[in-house]
Amino acid sequence: DLILTHCEFGRTYLLDNKIPDEKIIIHSMGFNEEYFQEKNNTPQEAFIITYTGKLGDNYHPDIFFHAFKKVVDNYKSIDFKFVFAGLIGHRIKELIQDLELETELDYKGYISHQDSIALLKQSTMLLLVNPKDRREKMIVPGKIYEYLASQKPIISITEHNSENEKIITQCDAGQNFDRTEKKELFKYLQRNVV
């Protein structure tokens, strides 16, 4: 018998629970290469940050929206868009309203997988947020691989030393921030804008 896990943290958890190493196999998710054969070389009229999927209230992406607001306010000559496809939590909608970012929000709701891939390709940057959870470091959303395939810089929000951070760092595909690093996230956005 073998046991499959999706990440190194899962392997460590199994080892800690006395499962022999030779019985553990790490099997990562991936993406369909056919969807990413054509690159989008269309010049962008706006600086577009995209998030796809669920962004529930338990994700706590507040530092992103505060940093994004600061960038929008500091670079008024640039047209910024936050494109969101999927389900967004009520508290997060209220945060967007409180920060007066409704003009920058392009809410798509649920869309097809093909349309989601097209959004990734049309973006300047991508936002990836893990839910705040005691096992947050182990969470690896499947979309991270499509984000990587799109070859756009990733803004990741989760705990440091997480699987997401390791993957993004190994691929030199963006930067990870914990939920206390608002200033660092603003500087990262600023570097990508100018």
Short mmCIF file of N, CA and C in Angstrom, two decimals:
data_model
loop_
_atom_site.label_atom_id
_atom_site.label_comp_id
_atom_site.label_asym_id
_atom_site.label_seq_id
_atom_site.Cartn_x
_atom_site.Cartn_y
_atom_site.Cartn_z
N ASP A 1 0.83 -1.19 0.00
CA ASP A 1 0.00 0.00 0.00
C ASP A 1 0.87 1.25 0.00
N LEU A 2 0.44 2.24 -0.77
CA LEU A 2 1.11 3.53 -0.82
C LEU A 2 0.12 4.62 -0.43
N ILE A 3 0.65 5.73 0.06
CA ILE A 3 -0.18 6.87 0.42
C ILE A 3 0.27 8.07 -0.40
N LEU A 4 -0.70 8.70 -1.09
CA LEU A 4 -0.42 9.89 -1.88
C LEU A 4 -0.70 11.13 -1.05
N THR A 5 0.16 12.12 -1.19
CA THR A 5 -0.08 13.43 -0.61
C THR A 5 0.32 14.46 -1.65
N HIS A 6 -0.17 15.68 -1.50
CA HIS A 6 0.04 16.69 -2.54
C HIS A 6 1.23 17.61 -2.27
N CYS A 7 1.86 17.49 -1.08
CA CYS A 7 2.92 18.44 -0.78
C CYS A 7 3.87 17.90 0.29
N GLU A 8 4.97 18.61 0.47
CA GLU A 8 5.98 18.21 1.45
C GLU A 8 5.44 18.26 2.88
N PHE A 9 4.59 19.25 3.17
CA PHE A 9 4.00 19.31 4.52
C PHE A 9 3.16 18.06 4.79
N GLY A 10 2.45 17.58 3.77
CA GLY A 10 1.67 16.35 3.92
C GLY A 10 2.56 15.16 4.20
N ARG A 11 3.68 15.11 3.52
CA ARG A 11 4.65 14.03 3.74
C ARG A 11 5.17 14.08 5.18
N THR A 12 5.54 15.27 5.65
CA THR A 12 6.04 15.44 7.02
C THR A 12 4.98 15.02 8.03
N TYR A 13 3.73 15.40 7.78
CA TYR A 13 2.63 15.02 8.68
C TYR A 13 2.52 13.50 8.76
N LEU A 14 2.59 12.84 7.61
CA LEU A 14 2.49 11.38 7.60
C LEU A 14 3.68 10.73 8.31
N LEU A 15 4.87 11.26 8.07
CA LEU A 15 6.05 10.74 8.77
C LEU A 15 5.92 10.90 10.28
N ASP A 16 5.40 12.04 10.72
CA ASP A 16 5.19 12.29 12.15
C ASP A 16 4.18 11.32 12.75
N ASN A 17 3.33 10.78 11.89
CA ASN A 17 2.32 9.82 12.35
C ASN A 17 2.73 8.38 12.05
N LYS A 18 4.05 8.19 11.97
CA LYS A 18 4.66 6.85 11.91
C LYS A 18 4.40 6.10 10.60
N ILE A 19 4.11 6.82 9.52
CA ILE A 19 4.00 6.18 8.21
C ILE A 19 5.41 6.10 7.63
N PRO A 20 5.86 4.92 7.22
CA PRO A 20 7.22 4.79 6.67
C PRO A 20 7.39 5.61 5.38
N ASP A 21 8.55 6.22 5.26
CA ASP A 21 8.85 7.10 4.14
C ASP A 21 8.66 6.39 2.79
N GLU A 22 9.00 5.14 2.70
CA GLU A 22 8.90 4.42 1.43
C GLU A 22 7.45 4.19 0.99
N LYS A 23 6.49 4.44 1.86
CA LYS A 23 5.08 4.29 1.51
C LYS A 23 4.43 5.60 1.09
N ILE A 24 5.19 6.70 1.15
CA ILE A 24 4.63 8.02 0.87
C ILE A 24 5.10 8.51 -0.49
N ILE A 25 4.14 8.95 -1.29
CA ILE A 25 4.44 9.52 -2.61
C ILE A 25 3.82 10.92 -2.66
N ILE A 26 4.63 11.91 -3.07
CA ILE A 26 4.11 13.26 -3.28
C ILE A 26 3.69 13.37 -4.74
N HIS A 27 2.43 13.73 -4.94
CA HIS A 27 1.90 13.88 -6.30
C HIS A 27 1.27 15.26 -6.42
N SER A 28 1.98 16.17 -7.09
CA SER A 28 1.48 17.54 -7.25
C SER A 28 0.42 17.59 -8.34
N MET A 29 -0.40 18.62 -8.26
CA MET A 29 -1.38 18.87 -9.32
C MET A 29 -0.65 19.51 -10.49
N GLY A 30 -1.38 19.91 -11.50
CA GLY A 30 -0.75 20.53 -12.65
C GLY A 30 -1.74 21.36 -13.43
N PHE A 31 -1.52 21.51 -14.72
CA PHE A 31 -2.39 22.28 -15.59
C PHE A 31 -2.35 21.66 -16.98
N ASN A 32 -3.32 22.01 -17.79
CA ASN A 32 -3.39 21.52 -19.16
C ASN A 32 -2.55 22.45 -20.05
N GLU A 33 -1.45 21.94 -20.56
CA GLU A 33 -0.53 22.76 -21.36
C GLU A 33 -1.18 23.34 -22.61
N GLU A 34 -2.18 22.65 -23.14
CA GLU A 34 -2.84 23.13 -24.36
C GLU A 34 -3.45 24.52 -24.15
N TYR A 35 -3.91 24.79 -22.94
CA TYR A 35 -4.55 26.08 -22.66
C TYR A 35 -3.56 27.24 -22.66
N PHE A 36 -2.27 26.93 -22.57
CA PHE A 36 -1.27 27.98 -22.42
C PHE A 36 -0.28 28.03 -23.57
N GLN A 37 -0.58 27.37 -24.67
CA GLN A 37 0.33 27.38 -25.82
C GLN A 37 0.37 28.75 -26.49
N GLU A 38 -0.78 29.41 -26.55
CA GLU A 38 -0.83 30.74 -27.14
C GLU A 38 -0.69 31.78 -26.04
N LYS A 39 0.24 32.69 -26.23
CA LYS A 39 0.44 33.78 -25.28
C LYS A 39 -0.40 34.97 -25.71
N ASN A 40 -0.81 35.76 -24.75
CA ASN A 40 -1.54 36.98 -25.06
C ASN A 40 -0.55 38.13 -25.14
N ASN A 41 -0.30 38.61 -26.34
CA ASN A 41 0.64 39.71 -26.54
C ASN A 41 -0.07 41.03 -26.81
N THR A 42 -1.36 41.07 -26.54
CA THR A 42 -2.12 42.29 -26.75
C THR A 42 -1.67 43.36 -25.75
N PRO A 43 -1.36 44.55 -26.24
CA PRO A 43 -0.97 45.62 -25.30
C PRO A 43 -2.11 45.91 -24.32
N GLN A 44 -1.76 46.09 -23.07
CA GLN A 44 -2.77 46.34 -22.05
C GLN A 44 -3.06 47.83 -21.95
N GLU A 45 -4.33 48.14 -21.80
CA GLU A 45 -4.74 49.52 -21.62
C GLU A 45 -4.79 49.88 -20.14
N ALA A 46 -4.70 48.87 -19.27
CA ALA A 46 -4.78 49.10 -17.83
C ALA A 46 -3.80 48.17 -17.12
N PHE A 47 -3.52 48.48 -15.87
CA PHE A 47 -2.73 47.60 -15.01
C PHE A 47 -3.75 46.69 -14.33
N ILE A 48 -3.76 45.41 -14.71
CA ILE A 48 -4.81 44.49 -14.31
C ILE A 48 -4.27 43.44 -13.34
N ILE A 49 -4.88 43.37 -12.17
CA ILE A 49 -4.59 42.31 -11.20
C ILE A 49 -5.82 41.42 -11.14
N THR A 50 -5.63 40.12 -11.33
CA THR A 50 -6.75 39.20 -11.42
C THR A 50 -6.70 38.16 -10.30
N TYR A 51 -7.90 37.84 -9.81
CA TYR A 51 -8.09 36.73 -8.86
C TYR A 51 -9.21 35.87 -9.42
N THR A 52 -8.99 34.55 -9.44
CA THR A 52 -10.03 33.63 -9.88
C THR A 52 -10.33 32.65 -8.76
N GLY A 53 -11.61 32.31 -8.62
CA GLY A 53 -12.01 31.33 -7.62
C GLY A 53 -12.72 31.95 -6.44
N LYS A 54 -12.72 31.22 -5.35
CA LYS A 54 -13.41 31.68 -4.14
C LYS A 54 -12.48 32.56 -3.32
N LEU A 55 -13.02 33.68 -2.86
CA LEU A 55 -12.31 34.56 -1.94
C LEU A 55 -13.27 34.85 -0.78
N GLY A 56 -13.39 33.85 0.10
CA GLY A 56 -14.33 33.95 1.21
C GLY A 56 -13.81 34.85 2.30
N ASP A 57 -14.70 35.20 3.21
CA ASP A 57 -14.33 36.09 4.31
C ASP A 57 -13.23 35.50 5.19
N ASN A 58 -13.08 34.18 5.21
CA ASN A 58 -12.02 33.55 6.01
C ASN A 58 -10.65 33.60 5.32
N TYR A 59 -10.55 34.25 4.18
CA TYR A 59 -9.26 34.36 3.49
C TYR A 59 -8.47 35.57 3.99
N HIS A 60 -9.13 36.58 4.46
CA HIS A 60 -8.49 37.78 5.03
C HIS A 60 -7.43 38.39 4.10
N PRO A 61 -7.87 38.86 2.92
CA PRO A 61 -6.93 39.47 1.97
C PRO A 61 -6.76 40.97 2.18
N ASP A 62 -7.12 41.48 3.35
CA ASP A 62 -7.19 42.92 3.60
C ASP A 62 -5.92 43.66 3.22
N ILE A 63 -4.75 43.08 3.52
CA ILE A 63 -3.51 43.81 3.22
C ILE A 63 -3.38 44.09 1.73
N PHE A 64 -3.87 43.17 0.90
CA PHE A 64 -3.81 43.42 -0.54
C PHE A 64 -4.63 44.65 -0.90
N PHE A 65 -5.86 44.71 -0.43
CA PHE A 65 -6.73 45.83 -0.81
C PHE A 65 -6.23 47.16 -0.26
N HIS A 66 -5.65 47.16 0.93
CA HIS A 66 -5.07 48.39 1.46
C HIS A 66 -3.85 48.83 0.63
N ALA A 67 -3.00 47.89 0.27
CA ALA A 67 -1.82 48.22 -0.56
C ALA A 67 -2.26 48.64 -1.96
N PHE A 68 -3.24 47.95 -2.51
CA PHE A 68 -3.77 48.29 -3.84
C PHE A 68 -4.35 49.70 -3.83
N LYS A 69 -5.11 50.04 -2.80
CA LYS A 69 -5.68 51.39 -2.67
C LYS A 69 -4.59 52.45 -2.66
N LYS A 70 -3.52 52.17 -1.94
CA LYS A 70 -2.41 53.13 -1.86
C LYS A 70 -1.75 53.32 -3.22
N VAL A 71 -1.58 52.24 -3.97
CA VAL A 71 -0.99 52.33 -5.31
C VAL A 71 -1.92 53.11 -6.24
N VAL A 72 -3.22 52.81 -6.18
CA VAL A 72 -4.20 53.52 -7.01
C VAL A 72 -4.15 55.02 -6.71
N ASP A 73 -4.09 55.37 -5.43
CA ASP A 73 -4.05 56.79 -5.04
C ASP A 73 -2.74 57.47 -5.43
N ASN A 74 -1.63 56.73 -5.41
CA ASN A 74 -0.33 57.33 -5.71
C ASN A 74 -0.01 57.42 -7.20
N TYR A 75 -0.72 56.66 -8.02
CA TYR A 75 -0.45 56.65 -9.46
C TYR A 75 -1.74 56.91 -10.23
N LYS A 76 -2.27 58.08 -10.08
CA LYS A 76 -3.58 58.43 -10.65
C LYS A 76 -3.58 58.44 -12.18
N SER A 77 -2.42 58.55 -12.79
CA SER A 77 -2.37 58.57 -14.25
C SER A 77 -2.49 57.17 -14.86
N ILE A 78 -2.46 56.15 -14.02
CA ILE A 78 -2.55 54.76 -14.51
C ILE A 78 -3.95 54.24 -14.24
N ASP A 79 -4.50 53.53 -15.22
CA ASP A 79 -5.81 52.90 -15.09
C ASP A 79 -5.62 51.52 -14.45
N PHE A 80 -6.04 51.38 -13.21
CA PHE A 80 -5.92 50.11 -12.49
C PHE A 80 -7.24 49.36 -12.52
N LYS A 81 -7.15 48.03 -12.63
CA LYS A 81 -8.33 47.17 -12.56
C LYS A 81 -8.00 45.98 -11.66
N PHE A 82 -8.97 45.64 -10.81
CA PHE A 82 -8.91 44.39 -10.07
C PHE A 82 -10.02 43.52 -10.64
N VAL A 83 -9.64 42.52 -11.42
CA VAL A 83 -10.60 41.63 -12.06
C VAL A 83 -10.81 40.43 -11.16
N PHE A 84 -12.08 40.17 -10.87
CA PHE A 84 -12.42 39.07 -9.98
C PHE A 84 -13.44 38.16 -10.66
N ALA A 85 -13.09 36.88 -10.75
CA ALA A 85 -14.00 35.88 -11.30
C ALA A 85 -14.20 34.79 -10.26
N GLY A 86 -15.43 34.64 -9.80
CA GLY A 86 -15.72 33.62 -8.80
C GLY A 86 -16.64 34.14 -7.72
N LEU A 87 -16.43 33.65 -6.52
CA LEU A 87 -17.27 33.99 -5.38
C LEU A 87 -16.48 34.85 -4.41
N ILE A 88 -17.05 36.00 -4.06
CA ILE A 88 -16.37 36.93 -3.16
C ILE A 88 -17.22 37.09 -1.89
N GLY A 89 -16.56 37.07 -0.75
CA GLY A 89 -17.23 37.15 0.54
C GLY A 89 -17.84 38.52 0.79
N HIS A 90 -18.90 38.54 1.60
CA HIS A 90 -19.62 39.77 1.92
C HIS A 90 -18.71 40.79 2.61
N ARG A 91 -17.92 40.36 3.58
CA ARG A 91 -17.02 41.27 4.29
C ARG A 91 -16.00 41.89 3.34
N ILE A 92 -15.53 41.11 2.37
CA ILE A 92 -14.55 41.61 1.42
C ILE A 92 -15.19 42.64 0.48
N LYS A 93 -16.44 42.39 0.07
CA LYS A 93 -17.17 43.38 -0.73
C LYS A 93 -17.28 44.70 0.04
N GLU A 94 -17.59 44.59 1.33
CA GLU A 94 -17.69 45.80 2.16
C GLU A 94 -16.35 46.52 2.28
N LEU A 95 -15.26 45.75 2.39
CA LEU A 95 -13.92 46.35 2.46
C LEU A 95 -13.63 47.12 1.17
N ILE A 96 -13.96 46.54 0.03
CA ILE A 96 -13.76 47.21 -1.26
C ILE A 96 -14.55 48.51 -1.31
N GLN A 97 -15.78 48.49 -0.82
CA GLN A 97 -16.60 49.70 -0.77
C GLN A 97 -16.01 50.73 0.19
N ASP A 98 -15.61 50.28 1.38
CA ASP A 98 -15.05 51.19 2.38
C ASP A 98 -13.79 51.89 1.86
N LEU A 99 -13.00 51.17 1.06
CA LEU A 99 -11.77 51.74 0.50
C LEU A 99 -12.02 52.50 -0.80
N GLU A 100 -13.28 52.55 -1.21
CA GLU A 100 -13.68 53.25 -2.43
C GLU A 100 -12.94 52.71 -3.66
N LEU A 101 -12.94 51.38 -3.77
CA LEU A 101 -12.28 50.72 -4.91
C LEU A 101 -13.30 50.13 -5.90
N GLU A 102 -14.57 50.51 -5.79
CA GLU A 102 -15.59 49.94 -6.68
C GLU A 102 -15.29 50.26 -8.14
N THR A 103 -14.73 51.43 -8.41
CA THR A 103 -14.42 51.82 -9.79
C THR A 103 -13.36 50.90 -10.40
N GLU A 104 -12.43 50.44 -9.56
CA GLU A 104 -11.35 49.57 -10.06
C GLU A 104 -11.77 48.10 -10.14
N LEU A 105 -12.86 47.74 -9.46
CA LEU A 105 -13.31 46.34 -9.43
C LEU A 105 -14.08 45.99 -10.69
N ASP A 106 -13.66 44.91 -11.34
CA ASP A 106 -14.38 44.34 -12.48
C ASP A 106 -14.81 42.94 -12.05
N TYR A 107 -16.02 42.85 -11.51
CA TYR A 107 -16.52 41.59 -10.96
C TYR A 107 -17.23 40.80 -12.05
N LYS A 108 -16.69 39.62 -12.36
CA LYS A 108 -17.22 38.79 -13.43
C LYS A 108 -18.22 37.74 -12.94
N GLY A 109 -18.20 37.42 -11.65
CA GLY A 109 -19.02 36.32 -11.16
C GLY A 109 -18.42 35.00 -11.62
N TYR A 110 -19.27 34.00 -11.73
CA TYR A 110 -18.78 32.70 -12.21
C TYR A 110 -18.64 32.74 -13.73
N ILE A 111 -17.53 32.22 -14.21
CA ILE A 111 -17.28 32.15 -15.65
C ILE A 111 -16.74 30.76 -15.99
N SER A 112 -16.66 30.45 -17.26
CA SER A 112 -16.14 29.14 -17.67
C SER A 112 -14.65 29.05 -17.39
N HIS A 113 -14.15 27.84 -17.38
CA HIS A 113 -12.72 27.62 -17.17
C HIS A 113 -11.91 28.27 -18.28
N GLN A 114 -12.38 28.15 -19.52
CA GLN A 114 -11.68 28.76 -20.65
C GLN A 114 -11.62 30.28 -20.50
N ASP A 115 -12.71 30.88 -20.07
CA ASP A 115 -12.72 32.33 -19.87
C ASP A 115 -11.80 32.73 -18.71
N SER A 116 -11.71 31.88 -17.71
CA SER A 116 -10.81 32.13 -16.58
C SER A 116 -9.35 32.13 -17.04
N ILE A 117 -9.00 31.19 -17.89
CA ILE A 117 -7.64 31.12 -18.45
C ILE A 117 -7.35 32.38 -19.27
N ALA A 118 -8.33 32.81 -20.05
CA ALA A 118 -8.16 34.02 -20.85
C ALA A 118 -7.90 35.24 -19.96
N LEU A 119 -8.60 35.32 -18.82
CA LEU A 119 -8.37 36.43 -17.89
C LEU A 119 -6.93 36.42 -17.36
N LEU A 120 -6.44 35.24 -17.02
CA LEU A 120 -5.06 35.13 -16.52
C LEU A 120 -4.08 35.67 -17.56
N LYS A 121 -4.28 35.28 -18.79
CA LYS A 121 -3.37 35.70 -19.86
C LYS A 121 -3.41 37.21 -20.12
N GLN A 122 -4.56 37.83 -19.86
CA GLN A 122 -4.73 39.26 -20.12
C GLN A 122 -4.28 40.13 -18.96
N SER A 123 -3.86 39.50 -17.88
CA SER A 123 -3.54 40.23 -16.65
C SER A 123 -2.10 40.73 -16.64
N THR A 124 -1.87 41.71 -15.78
CA THR A 124 -0.52 42.19 -15.50
C THR A 124 0.07 41.39 -14.35
N MET A 125 -0.75 41.15 -13.32
CA MET A 125 -0.34 40.38 -12.15
C MET A 125 -1.52 39.52 -11.70
N LEU A 126 -1.22 38.53 -10.86
CA LEU A 126 -2.25 37.64 -10.35
C LEU A 126 -2.21 37.62 -8.83
N LEU A 127 -3.37 37.54 -8.22
CA LEU A 127 -3.48 37.46 -6.76
C LEU A 127 -3.85 36.05 -6.36
N LEU A 128 -3.12 35.52 -5.39
CA LEU A 128 -3.37 34.19 -4.84
C LEU A 128 -3.45 34.33 -3.32
N VAL A 129 -4.56 33.92 -2.73
CA VAL A 129 -4.74 34.05 -1.28
C VAL A 129 -5.22 32.72 -0.73
N ASN A 130 -4.55 32.25 0.31
CA ASN A 130 -5.01 31.05 1.01
C ASN A 130 -5.97 31.43 2.12
N PRO A 131 -6.92 30.55 2.43
CA PRO A 131 -7.77 30.82 3.59
C PRO A 131 -6.93 30.78 4.87
N LYS A 132 -7.30 31.61 5.83
CA LYS A 132 -6.61 31.60 7.12
C LYS A 132 -7.11 30.38 7.87
N ASP A 133 -6.19 29.46 8.13
CA ASP A 133 -6.55 28.15 8.66
C ASP A 133 -5.34 27.60 9.41
N ARG A 134 -5.56 26.74 10.36
CA ARG A 134 -4.43 26.17 11.12
C ARG A 134 -3.51 25.34 10.23
N ARG A 135 -4.03 24.85 9.11
CA ARG A 135 -3.20 24.07 8.18
C ARG A 135 -2.86 24.87 6.92
N GLU A 136 -2.89 26.17 7.07
CA GLU A 136 -2.70 27.07 5.92
C GLU A 136 -1.42 26.78 5.14
N LYS A 137 -0.37 26.43 5.84
CA LYS A 137 0.92 26.18 5.16
C LYS A 137 0.84 25.01 4.19
N MET A 138 -0.09 24.09 4.43
CA MET A 138 -0.22 22.91 3.58
C MET A 138 -1.11 23.13 2.37
N ILE A 139 -1.90 24.18 2.38
CA ILE A 139 -2.89 24.39 1.31
C ILE A 139 -2.18 24.82 0.03
N VAL A 140 -2.41 24.05 -1.02
CA VAL A 140 -1.89 24.37 -2.35
C VAL A 140 -3.07 24.34 -3.32
N PRO A 141 -3.63 25.49 -3.63
CA PRO A 141 -4.77 25.50 -4.55
C PRO A 141 -4.32 25.09 -5.95
N GLY A 142 -5.16 24.34 -6.63
CA GLY A 142 -4.82 23.88 -7.98
C GLY A 142 -4.52 25.02 -8.93
N LYS A 143 -5.16 26.18 -8.70
CA LYS A 143 -4.97 27.30 -9.62
C LYS A 143 -3.55 27.84 -9.61
N ILE A 144 -2.75 27.52 -8.59
CA ILE A 144 -1.38 28.03 -8.57
C ILE A 144 -0.62 27.58 -9.82
N TYR A 145 -0.92 26.38 -10.30
CA TYR A 145 -0.20 25.86 -11.47
C TYR A 145 -0.63 26.58 -12.75
N GLU A 146 -1.91 26.94 -12.84
CA GLU A 146 -2.34 27.74 -13.99
C GLU A 146 -1.79 29.16 -13.88
N TYR A 147 -1.71 29.68 -12.68
CA TYR A 147 -1.08 30.99 -12.49
C TYR A 147 0.37 30.95 -12.96
N LEU A 148 1.09 29.90 -12.58
CA LEU A 148 2.49 29.77 -13.02
C LEU A 148 2.58 29.66 -14.54
N ALA A 149 1.67 28.89 -15.14
CA ALA A 149 1.70 28.70 -16.59
C ALA A 149 1.43 30.00 -17.33
N SER A 150 0.69 30.91 -16.72
CA SER A 150 0.38 32.18 -17.39
C SER A 150 1.59 33.11 -17.44
N GLN A 151 2.60 32.81 -16.62
CA GLN A 151 3.85 33.57 -16.59
C GLN A 151 3.63 35.05 -16.24
N LYS A 152 2.72 35.28 -15.32
CA LYS A 152 2.49 36.63 -14.79
C LYS A 152 2.96 36.64 -13.34
N PRO A 153 3.48 37.76 -12.85
CA PRO A 153 3.92 37.82 -11.45
C PRO A 153 2.75 37.54 -10.50
N ILE A 154 3.03 36.73 -9.49
CA ILE A 154 2.01 36.32 -8.52
C ILE A 154 2.21 37.06 -7.20
N ILE A 155 1.13 37.62 -6.70
CA ILE A 155 1.08 38.18 -5.36
C ILE A 155 0.42 37.12 -4.50
N SER A 156 1.18 36.49 -3.64
CA SER A 156 0.65 35.42 -2.80
C SER A 156 0.50 35.92 -1.36
N ILE A 157 -0.65 35.63 -0.76
CA ILE A 157 -0.88 36.01 0.63
C ILE A 157 -1.19 34.74 1.42
N THR A 158 -0.23 34.36 2.23
CA THR A 158 -0.37 33.21 3.12
C THR A 158 0.80 33.27 4.10
N GLU A 159 0.86 32.31 4.99
CA GLU A 159 1.96 32.28 5.95
C GLU A 159 3.30 32.05 5.25
N HIS A 160 4.36 32.58 5.85
CA HIS A 160 5.69 32.28 5.33
C HIS A 160 6.03 30.81 5.58
N ASN A 161 6.92 30.28 4.76
CA ASN A 161 7.34 28.88 4.78
C ASN A 161 6.21 27.94 4.40
N SER A 162 5.24 28.46 3.67
CA SER A 162 4.13 27.63 3.18
C SER A 162 4.54 26.94 1.88
N GLU A 163 3.75 25.98 1.48
CA GLU A 163 3.99 25.31 0.19
C GLU A 163 3.88 26.32 -0.96
N ASN A 164 2.88 27.21 -0.89
CA ASN A 164 2.74 28.23 -1.95
C ASN A 164 4.01 29.06 -2.07
N GLU A 165 4.51 29.53 -0.93
CA GLU A 165 5.71 30.36 -0.97
C GLU A 165 6.89 29.59 -1.57
N LYS A 166 7.04 28.33 -1.20
CA LYS A 166 8.14 27.52 -1.73
C LYS A 166 8.03 27.37 -3.25
N ILE A 167 6.82 27.09 -3.73
CA ILE A 167 6.62 26.90 -5.17
C ILE A 167 6.90 28.19 -5.92
N ILE A 168 6.35 29.29 -5.45
CA ILE A 168 6.53 30.58 -6.12
C ILE A 168 7.99 31.00 -6.11
N THR A 169 8.67 30.78 -5.00
CA THR A 169 10.09 31.13 -4.89
C THR A 169 10.93 30.27 -5.83
N GLN A 170 10.68 28.96 -5.83
CA GLN A 170 11.44 28.05 -6.70
C GLN A 170 11.27 28.41 -8.17
N CYS A 171 10.10 28.88 -8.53
CA CYS A 171 9.81 29.23 -9.93
C CYS A 171 10.12 30.69 -10.25
N ASP A 172 10.58 31.44 -9.25
CA ASP A 172 10.83 32.88 -9.42
C ASP A 172 9.62 33.53 -10.09
N ALA A 173 8.43 33.27 -9.50
CA ALA A 173 7.18 33.65 -10.15
C ALA A 173 6.40 34.73 -9.41
N GLY A 174 7.02 35.38 -8.44
CA GLY A 174 6.31 36.40 -7.69
C GLY A 174 6.83 36.48 -6.28
N GLN A 175 5.96 36.90 -5.37
CA GLN A 175 6.39 37.06 -3.98
C GLN A 175 5.23 36.74 -3.05
N ASN A 176 5.57 36.17 -1.90
CA ASN A 176 4.59 35.83 -0.87
C ASN A 176 4.68 36.83 0.27
N PHE A 177 3.51 37.15 0.84
CA PHE A 177 3.42 38.06 1.96
C PHE A 177 2.53 37.46 3.03
N ASP A 178 2.95 37.58 4.30
CA ASP A 178 2.00 37.20 5.34
C ASP A 178 1.09 38.40 5.59
N ARG A 179 0.09 38.22 6.38
CA ARG A 179 -0.96 39.23 6.52
C ARG A 179 -0.54 40.46 7.33
N THR A 180 0.71 40.54 7.75
CA THR A 180 1.19 41.72 8.47
C THR A 180 2.06 42.61 7.59
N GLU A 181 2.34 42.21 6.37
CA GLU A 181 3.33 42.88 5.53
C GLU A 181 2.71 43.85 4.51
N LYS A 182 1.88 44.73 4.98
CA LYS A 182 1.20 45.70 4.10
C LYS A 182 2.21 46.61 3.40
N LYS A 183 3.18 47.11 4.14
CA LYS A 183 4.17 48.01 3.56
C LYS A 183 5.00 47.30 2.49
N GLU A 184 5.42 46.07 2.76
CA GLU A 184 6.21 45.29 1.80
C GLU A 184 5.39 44.99 0.54
N LEU A 185 4.12 44.68 0.73
CA LEU A 185 3.25 44.41 -0.41
C LEU A 185 3.06 45.66 -1.26
N PHE A 186 2.88 46.80 -0.63
CA PHE A 186 2.77 48.06 -1.37
C PHE A 186 4.03 48.29 -2.21
N LYS A 187 5.20 48.10 -1.60
CA LYS A 187 6.46 48.30 -2.34
C LYS A 187 6.58 47.34 -3.52
N TYR A 188 6.13 46.10 -3.34
CA TYR A 188 6.17 45.12 -4.43
C TYR A 188 5.25 45.56 -5.57
N LEU A 189 4.04 46.00 -5.22
CA LEU A 189 3.13 46.49 -6.26
C LEU A 189 3.74 47.69 -6.98
N GLN A 190 4.30 48.60 -6.19
CA GLN A 190 4.90 49.81 -6.75
C GLN A 190 6.02 49.46 -7.73
N ARG A 191 6.86 48.49 -7.39
CA ARG A 191 7.95 48.08 -8.28
C ARG A 191 7.40 47.52 -9.60
N ASN A 192 6.26 46.88 -9.55
CA ASN A 192 5.68 46.30 -10.77
C ASN A 192 4.93 47.33 -11.60
N VAL A 193 4.53 48.43 -10.97
CA VAL A 193 3.83 49.49 -11.68
C VAL A 193 4.80 50.38 -12.44
N VAL A 194 5.91 50.74 -11.80
CA VAL A 194 6.84 51.70 -12.42
C VAL A 194 7.94 51.02 -13.22
#
